[in-house]
Amino acid sequence: FPVGSLPHVMTMRKFERSGMSRGCAREAFSRITLYVLRIALVCCLVAVGCRLYPDSHVIDSTWSCTEAIAAVVAALKAGSKVVDLCTLGDECLSTELAKAFNKKNAKGERIEKSIAFPTCLSINNCVCHFSPSKDNDLVLKDGDVCKIDLGCQIDGFIAVGAHTVVLQDAKKVTGRAADAIMACKVAVELAMRMMKPGCKASEIPVMLETVATAFDVKVVDGVLSHQMKRFVIDGNKVVINKPSSECKVEECKFEENEVYALDIAFSTGEGKPKVRDEKDTTVYKRALDKEYNLKMKASRFVFSEINKKYPTMPFCMRNIEDSGRAKLGLVECLSHELLHPYPVLYDKEGVVVAHCKATVLVMPNGIDRITSGPETQDIESDKKLENEELLALLTTSLKTNKKKNKKKADKAAVALEGMVVE
């Protein structure tokens, strides 16, 4: 509340009548305002529409990225074209987003909502970002390890998710694919427990290496977990899965009311992905810090379309109208760094890569995971984690002790009531 506003004046008067000094009243008012803002932030984040748990909905989650992942998983069949499945994921997000939050806000404006990350379906040794063009004929076959990655946003609040499944009739998954997928599942659970307020981000890579050794896999180079803010999918706070002399990030601590896209990938190979063909890249994001007066008409067309439809979020060139003209104009946009490419990365042929991504809320009372994939398969690896410290961490709850919190809340409520009652 701004100083001098009616809520500010009325609240300050109540504080002063209770005998509180003006300095203490200001401090109390600031804390209450911050508390209200935090509640508002949580409400907006929850409104992204993702499930908290399988049997509990925050709101109608039919349009959430969790449901979109489930829709693509259900459609996975041998002989299906990858481009058709990616299109299905995008259509699921767009159709269901159109059903939610259609009322105008107080300013008479409609709430902005869109795909925050286009559906990507990366197979086997392909690590990420594979969302092919319409003329691509690649089809799935039995035994393929499929990694689905997508996201959506409402009013700038983003939810993303990625899930790995094996295309097979049997429900039980074994072998090297099971090792990589199980390593991902265990690592995500451990990482979430290491993201509580005050914990250091640099502790997570150490844990990932321990998990990788236990399941005889490698942490994939270059995978980052970004903090997400309103309309910002890749914030400044970053967790790097595998630090090296060439790839480093600044140390940071997790704080209350932060949101992260927890991103983890393991490979049964060396875990050193490379770009196989730059022509495979179809996912880009507008570089907001770059400006240039484009010369070609086709370049101005595609850049105008991007600014209109995807001003801040990643997009797929497949979703740009007049794709032939767009490809021609893309070259000049890239040469002047107006777009950030998301390259398609591959590990060595014959290896398996597993990928898991979750939207994680760092809350005062613990951690909330609000996106996940459907558990349609039983992952049975013949390897297991034996590190006692990490096993003990797995047994801990994502939430803090509710009884202790209730006592603190009761005391705070009594103190607050004493301050505001005349």
XYZ file of C-alpha atoms in Angstrom:
422
model
C 0.000 0.000 0.000
C 1.487 3.418 -0.912
C 2.292 5.781 1.947
C -0.606 8.196 2.353
C -3.181 5.818 0.888
C -6.368 5.082 2.845
C -5.238 1.578 3.960
C -1.930 3.067 5.148
C -3.543 5.903 7.113
C -6.239 3.723 8.748
C -3.783 0.985 9.742
C -1.274 3.474 11.182
C -3.998 5.083 13.275
C -4.980 1.731 14.759
C -1.368 0.953 15.599
C -0.896 4.334 17.290
C -4.104 4.010 19.332
C -2.843 0.680 20.667
C 0.086 2.548 22.244
C 2.684 1.551 19.695
C 5.421 4.042 18.816
C 5.394 5.506 15.299
C 8.635 3.743 14.382
C 7.308 0.336 15.460
C 4.032 1.064 13.641
C 5.913 1.719 10.393
C 7.854 -1.533 10.781
C 4.677 -3.510 11.515
C 2.897 -1.982 8.533
C 5.811 -2.832 6.227
C 5.817 -6.445 7.402
C 2.066 -6.805 6.930
C 2.302 -5.298 3.422
C 5.120 -7.714 2.510
C 3.082 -10.619 3.869
C 0.075 -9.597 1.742
C 2.291 -9.335 -1.355
C 3.684 -12.807 -0.701
C 0.171 -14.238 -0.432
C -0.737 -12.521 -3.711
C 2.357 -13.997 -5.390
C 1.495 -17.515 -4.223
C -2.117 -17.154 -5.401
C -0.936 -16.037 -8.857
C 1.561 -18.893 -9.107
C -1.044 -21.451 -8.088
C -3.310 -19.955 -10.753
C -0.964 -21.339 -13.399
C -3.313 -24.281 -13.062
C -1.023 -27.233 -12.423
C -1.709 -30.127 -10.091
C -0.129 -30.159 -6.648
C -0.869 -33.860 -6.144
C -2.592 -36.502 -8.277
C -5.856 -36.412 -6.307
C -5.998 -32.719 -5.490
C -6.632 -29.852 -7.883
C -5.975 -26.192 -7.252
C -8.339 -25.227 -10.073
C -9.427 -26.908 -13.292
C -6.157 -28.449 -14.483
C -7.360 -29.722 -17.864
C -5.296 -27.022 -19.587
C -2.185 -27.329 -17.422
C 1.182 -28.455 -18.746
C 0.817 -31.580 -16.592
C -2.319 -32.541 -18.519
C -0.681 -31.661 -21.847
C 2.227 -34.005 -21.060
C -0.294 -36.723 -20.173
C -2.103 -36.171 -23.483
C 1.117 -36.611 -25.480
C 2.104 -39.693 -23.439
C -1.292 -41.261 -24.166
C -0.798 -40.650 -27.909
C 2.668 -42.243 -28.104
C 2.467 -45.159 -30.530
C 4.890 -46.876 -32.893
C 4.528 -45.309 -36.330
C 3.335 -41.930 -35.016
C 5.044 -38.903 -36.551
C 7.010 -36.815 -34.057
C 5.778 -33.552 -35.591
C 2.147 -34.664 -35.121
C 2.761 -35.368 -31.426
C 4.441 -31.992 -30.936
C 1.500 -30.314 -32.667
C -0.877 -32.250 -30.397
C 0.912 -30.942 -27.297
C 0.724 -27.339 -28.513
C -2.929 -27.685 -29.475
C -3.775 -29.191 -26.084
C -2.177 -26.241 -24.309
C -3.754 -23.615 -26.584
C -7.240 -25.122 -26.540
C -7.408 -25.536 -22.791
C -5.795 -22.168 -22.081
C -8.575 -20.583 -24.141
C -11.151 -21.970 -21.690
C -9.641 -20.387 -18.574
C -9.497 -16.813 -17.244
C -11.582 -15.253 -20.011
C -12.965 -12.422 -17.884
C -11.380 -9.016 -18.288
C -9.405 -7.443 -15.461
C -10.179 -4.155 -13.694
C -8.637 -2.210 -16.583
C -10.900 -3.922 -19.091
C -8.025 -5.972 -20.514
C -7.949 -9.694 -21.099
C -5.410 -11.718 -19.138
C -2.472 -12.740 -21.307
C -1.987 -16.496 -21.656
C 0.004 -18.580 -24.082
C 2.422 -21.443 -24.602
C 5.549 -20.684 -22.564
C 7.638 -23.428 -24.152
C 6.641 -25.262 -27.357
C 6.177 -29.016 -27.179
C 9.444 -30.851 -27.842
C 9.755 -34.624 -28.267
C 13.376 -35.771 -28.110
C 14.120 -39.447 -28.783
C 16.818 -41.786 -27.454
C 20.218 -40.023 -27.652
C 18.627 -36.644 -28.477
C 18.856 -34.605 -25.277
C 16.378 -31.763 -25.832
C 14.643 -29.106 -27.983
C 13.571 -31.374 -30.864
C 10.344 -29.888 -32.252
C 10.515 -30.594 -36.000
C 9.077 -28.641 -38.906
C 5.869 -29.737 -40.654
C 7.710 -31.526 -43.455
C 9.726 -33.767 -41.105
C 8.861 -37.483 -41.530
C 10.533 -38.940 -38.419
C 8.318 -41.584 -36.758
C 8.469 -43.415 -33.436
C 9.337 -47.095 -33.149
C 9.109 -49.658 -30.356
C 11.747 -49.222 -27.682
C 12.258 -45.482 -28.259
C 12.965 -43.438 -25.127
C 10.747 -40.364 -25.491
C 11.325 -37.100 -23.633
C 8.375 -34.672 -23.667
C 9.087 -31.038 -22.731
C 6.577 -28.139 -22.735
C 5.173 -25.203 -20.746
C 2.406 -22.602 -20.481
C 1.857 -19.202 -18.875
C -1.089 -17.190 -17.572
C -0.587 -13.489 -16.894
C 3.162 -14.072 -17.080
C 3.242 -16.799 -14.418
C 4.977 -19.809 -15.958
C 4.733 -23.569 -15.461
C 7.020 -25.977 -17.330
C 7.526 -29.712 -17.211
C 9.384 -32.593 -18.867
C 8.808 -36.329 -18.603
C 10.548 -39.460 -19.964
C 8.771 -42.653 -21.044
C 9.793 -45.765 -22.988
C 7.623 -46.729 -25.961
C 6.753 -50.365 -25.251
C 3.757 -52.598 -24.499
C 5.161 -53.930 -21.238
C 4.538 -51.798 -18.184
C 7.878 -52.689 -16.590
C 10.964 -50.796 -17.836
C 14.357 -52.414 -17.263
C 17.923 -52.160 -18.547
C 19.948 -49.029 -19.188
C 16.870 -46.916 -19.897
C 15.587 -47.790 -16.419
C 18.941 -46.773 -14.898
C 18.802 -43.314 -16.484
C 15.115 -42.706 -15.720
C 15.422 -43.881 -12.116
C 18.484 -41.661 -11.643
C 16.363 -38.704 -12.812
C 13.514 -39.541 -10.454
C 15.791 -39.927 -7.434
C 17.774 -36.784 -8.302
C 14.631 -34.654 -8.613
C 13.372 -35.790 -5.203
C 16.745 -35.060 -3.598
C 17.160 -31.715 -5.366
C 13.774 -30.481 -4.166
C 14.768 -31.277 -0.580
C 17.970 -29.287 -1.110
C 16.116 -26.206 -2.380
C 14.675 -25.100 0.946
C 15.227 -21.448 1.940
C 18.846 -20.754 2.870
C 20.333 -23.776 1.039
C 23.152 -23.205 -1.462
C 22.678 -24.033 -5.137
C 26.272 -25.347 -5.366
C 25.336 -28.356 -3.206
C 23.069 -29.811 -5.889
C 25.783 -30.671 -8.505
C 27.661 -32.671 -5.858
C 24.514 -34.680 -5.153
C 23.904 -35.247 -8.879
C 27.361 -36.738 -9.340
C 26.752 -39.130 -6.437
C 23.437 -40.239 -7.931
C 25.031 -40.638 -11.384
C 27.762 -42.875 -9.958
C 25.199 -45.015 -8.121
C 23.184 -45.689 -11.298
C 26.223 -45.875 -13.615
C 25.179 -42.899 -15.743
C 26.594 -39.450 -16.485
C 25.224 -35.998 -15.685
C 24.545 -34.260 -19.013
C 26.731 -31.195 -19.584
C 25.166 -27.760 -19.994
C 21.811 -28.437 -18.297
C 20.677 -25.488 -16.158
C 17.824 -24.949 -13.704
C 16.645 -21.326 -13.889
C 14.700 -19.203 -11.472
C 11.464 -18.079 -13.140
C 9.782 -14.724 -12.643
C 6.767 -13.074 -14.188
C 7.254 -13.181 -17.988
C 10.853 -14.389 -17.407
C 11.492 -18.073 -18.075
C 15.264 -17.891 -17.497
C 15.989 -15.661 -14.503
C 19.410 -14.642 -13.184
C 19.591 -17.258 -10.425
C 20.860 -20.493 -11.972
C 21.672 -24.003 -10.759
C 24.208 -25.723 -13.010
C 24.100 -29.512 -13.004
C 27.742 -30.047 -13.960
C 30.141 -27.133 -13.327
C 33.336 -27.010 -15.363
C 36.121 -24.574 -16.211
C 34.181 -23.577 -19.336
C 30.726 -23.438 -17.758
C 30.315 -21.714 -14.407
C 27.553 -19.751 -12.686
C 27.493 -17.431 -9.686
C 26.791 -18.961 -6.297
C 23.295 -18.286 -4.969
C 21.006 -19.303 -2.137
C 17.378 -20.303 -2.416
C 14.966 -17.835 -0.840
C 11.322 -17.917 0.158
C 8.697 -17.323 -2.544
C 10.994 -18.143 -5.451
C 10.047 -20.335 -8.403
C 12.451 -22.615 -10.286
C 12.342 -24.805 -13.369
C 14.228 -27.762 -11.905
C 15.872 -29.395 -14.935
C 17.803 -32.684 -14.706
C 19.164 -35.028 -17.397
C 21.304 -38.188 -17.267
C 22.942 -40.135 -20.078
C 24.134 -43.729 -20.343
C 26.941 -42.367 -22.556
C 29.497 -39.642 -21.883
C 26.935 -36.907 -21.224
C 28.651 -34.481 -23.598
C 25.959 -33.454 -26.111
C 26.724 -31.671 -29.347
C 24.811 -29.956 -32.147
C 24.541 -32.412 -35.033
C 22.904 -30.095 -37.559
C 22.037 -26.438 -37.039
C 19.090 -26.873 -39.408
C 17.395 -29.010 -36.725
C 16.956 -25.912 -34.539
C 13.374 -24.643 -34.621
C 12.902 -23.197 -31.115
C 13.934 -19.589 -30.463
C 13.339 -16.747 -28.010
C 13.368 -13.001 -28.565
C 16.594 -11.347 -27.331
C 15.075 -8.388 -25.494
C 18.402 -6.594 -25.061
C 19.101 -6.414 -28.824
C 17.766 -3.929 -31.390
C 18.428 -3.645 -35.133
C 16.681 -2.139 -38.175
C 16.191 -5.165 -40.416
C 16.720 -4.626 -44.121
C 14.848 -7.513 -45.754
C 11.054 -7.485 -46.032
C 10.856 -11.171 -45.044
C 12.986 -10.456 -41.956
C 10.721 -7.603 -40.898
C 7.681 -9.858 -41.404
C 8.951 -12.709 -39.216
C 10.290 -10.333 -36.546
C 6.928 -8.534 -36.419
C 5.139 -11.864 -35.990
C 7.501 -12.841 -33.174
C 7.060 -9.531 -31.326
C 3.285 -9.794 -31.677
C 2.792 -13.428 -30.655
C 5.899 -14.375 -28.654
C 7.410 -11.187 -27.161
C 9.016 -12.861 -24.143
C 8.539 -16.640 -24.391
C 10.263 -19.318 -26.501
C 8.428 -20.372 -29.661
C 8.678 -22.878 -32.506
C 9.076 -21.725 -36.100
C 6.473 -24.325 -37.056
C 3.843 -22.117 -35.418
C 4.747 -19.021 -37.470
C 2.412 -18.356 -40.389
C 3.972 -18.569 -43.862
C 6.848 -20.761 -42.689
C 8.696 -20.482 -46.032
C 8.865 -16.718 -45.807
C 9.697 -16.973 -42.103
C 12.712 -19.225 -42.764
C 14.052 -16.707 -45.248
C 13.735 -13.825 -42.771
C 15.127 -15.873 -39.882
C 18.681 -15.693 -41.234
C 19.015 -11.916 -40.846
C 17.404 -11.993 -37.379
C 19.947 -14.575 -36.217
C 22.929 -12.847 -37.816
C 22.161 -9.718 -35.762
C 21.473 -11.735 -32.567
C 17.843 -10.659 -32.290
C 16.896 -14.222 -31.340
C 18.303 -16.783 -28.896
C 18.362 -20.283 -30.483
C 17.589 -23.431 -28.499
C 19.817 -25.919 -30.360
C 18.913 -29.589 -30.680
C 21.615 -31.523 -28.803
C 22.654 -35.148 -29.248
C 24.812 -37.522 -27.235
C 26.607 -40.364 -29.039
C 24.550 -42.743 -31.153
C 23.263 -45.782 -29.253
C 23.108 -44.199 -25.794
C 19.973 -43.305 -23.843
C 19.221 -39.902 -22.312
C 16.544 -39.388 -19.643
C 15.180 -35.937 -18.873
C 12.962 -34.622 -16.092
C 11.808 -31.052 -15.450
C 9.516 -29.735 -12.720
C 8.207 -26.345 -11.652
C 9.155 -25.951 -7.996
C 7.907 -23.329 -5.533
C 10.203 -22.476 -2.619
C 7.671 -21.634 0.092
C 8.061 -20.597 3.756
C 6.571 -23.955 4.835
C 8.599 -26.072 2.431
C 8.642 -27.069 -1.233
C 5.759 -27.476 -3.683
C 6.182 -29.363 -6.948
C 3.361 -28.243 -9.234
C 4.158 -30.076 -12.493
C 4.835 -33.748 -13.154
C 4.268 -36.443 -15.745
C 1.893 -39.432 -15.481
C 3.351 -42.497 -13.774
C 2.293 -45.046 -16.397
C 5.343 -47.324 -16.158
C 7.186 -49.258 -13.452
C 10.862 -48.327 -13.575
C 12.988 -51.200 -12.231
C 16.729 -50.617 -12.170
C 19.136 -53.252 -10.828
C 21.177 -50.416 -9.340
C 20.360 -48.331 -6.294
C 21.538 -45.388 -4.248
C 23.602 -46.442 -1.228
C 24.826 -43.102 0.095
C 23.482 -43.016 3.673
C 23.336 -39.235 3.872
C 21.262 -38.957 0.690
C 19.044 -41.897 1.678
C 18.314 -40.143 4.953
C 17.500 -36.953 3.040
C 15.016 -38.881 0.855
C 13.061 -39.901 3.944
C 12.502 -36.278 4.992
C 9.347 -34.375 4.097
C 9.199 -31.559 1.552
C 7.188 -29.636 4.133
C 8.280 -28.300 7.515
C 6.728 -29.522 10.775
C 3.076 -28.438 10.734
C 2.633 -28.566 14.523
C 5.522 -26.184 15.103
C 4.242 -23.906 12.364
C 0.746 -23.942 13.883
C 2.087 -22.843 17.270
C 4.054 -20.023 15.625
C 1.010 -19.024 13.582
C -1.203 -18.966 16.702
C 1.294 -16.738 18.527
C 1.562 -14.425 15.531
C -2.237 -14.221 15.265
C -2.576 -13.275 18.942
C 0.144 -10.639 18.606
C -1.428 -9.217 15.450
C -4.873 -9.128 17.052
C -3.474 -7.220 20.011
C -1.900 -4.665 17.665
C -4.943 -3.900 15.524
C -7.769 -4.007 18.097
C -8.605 -0.539 19.394
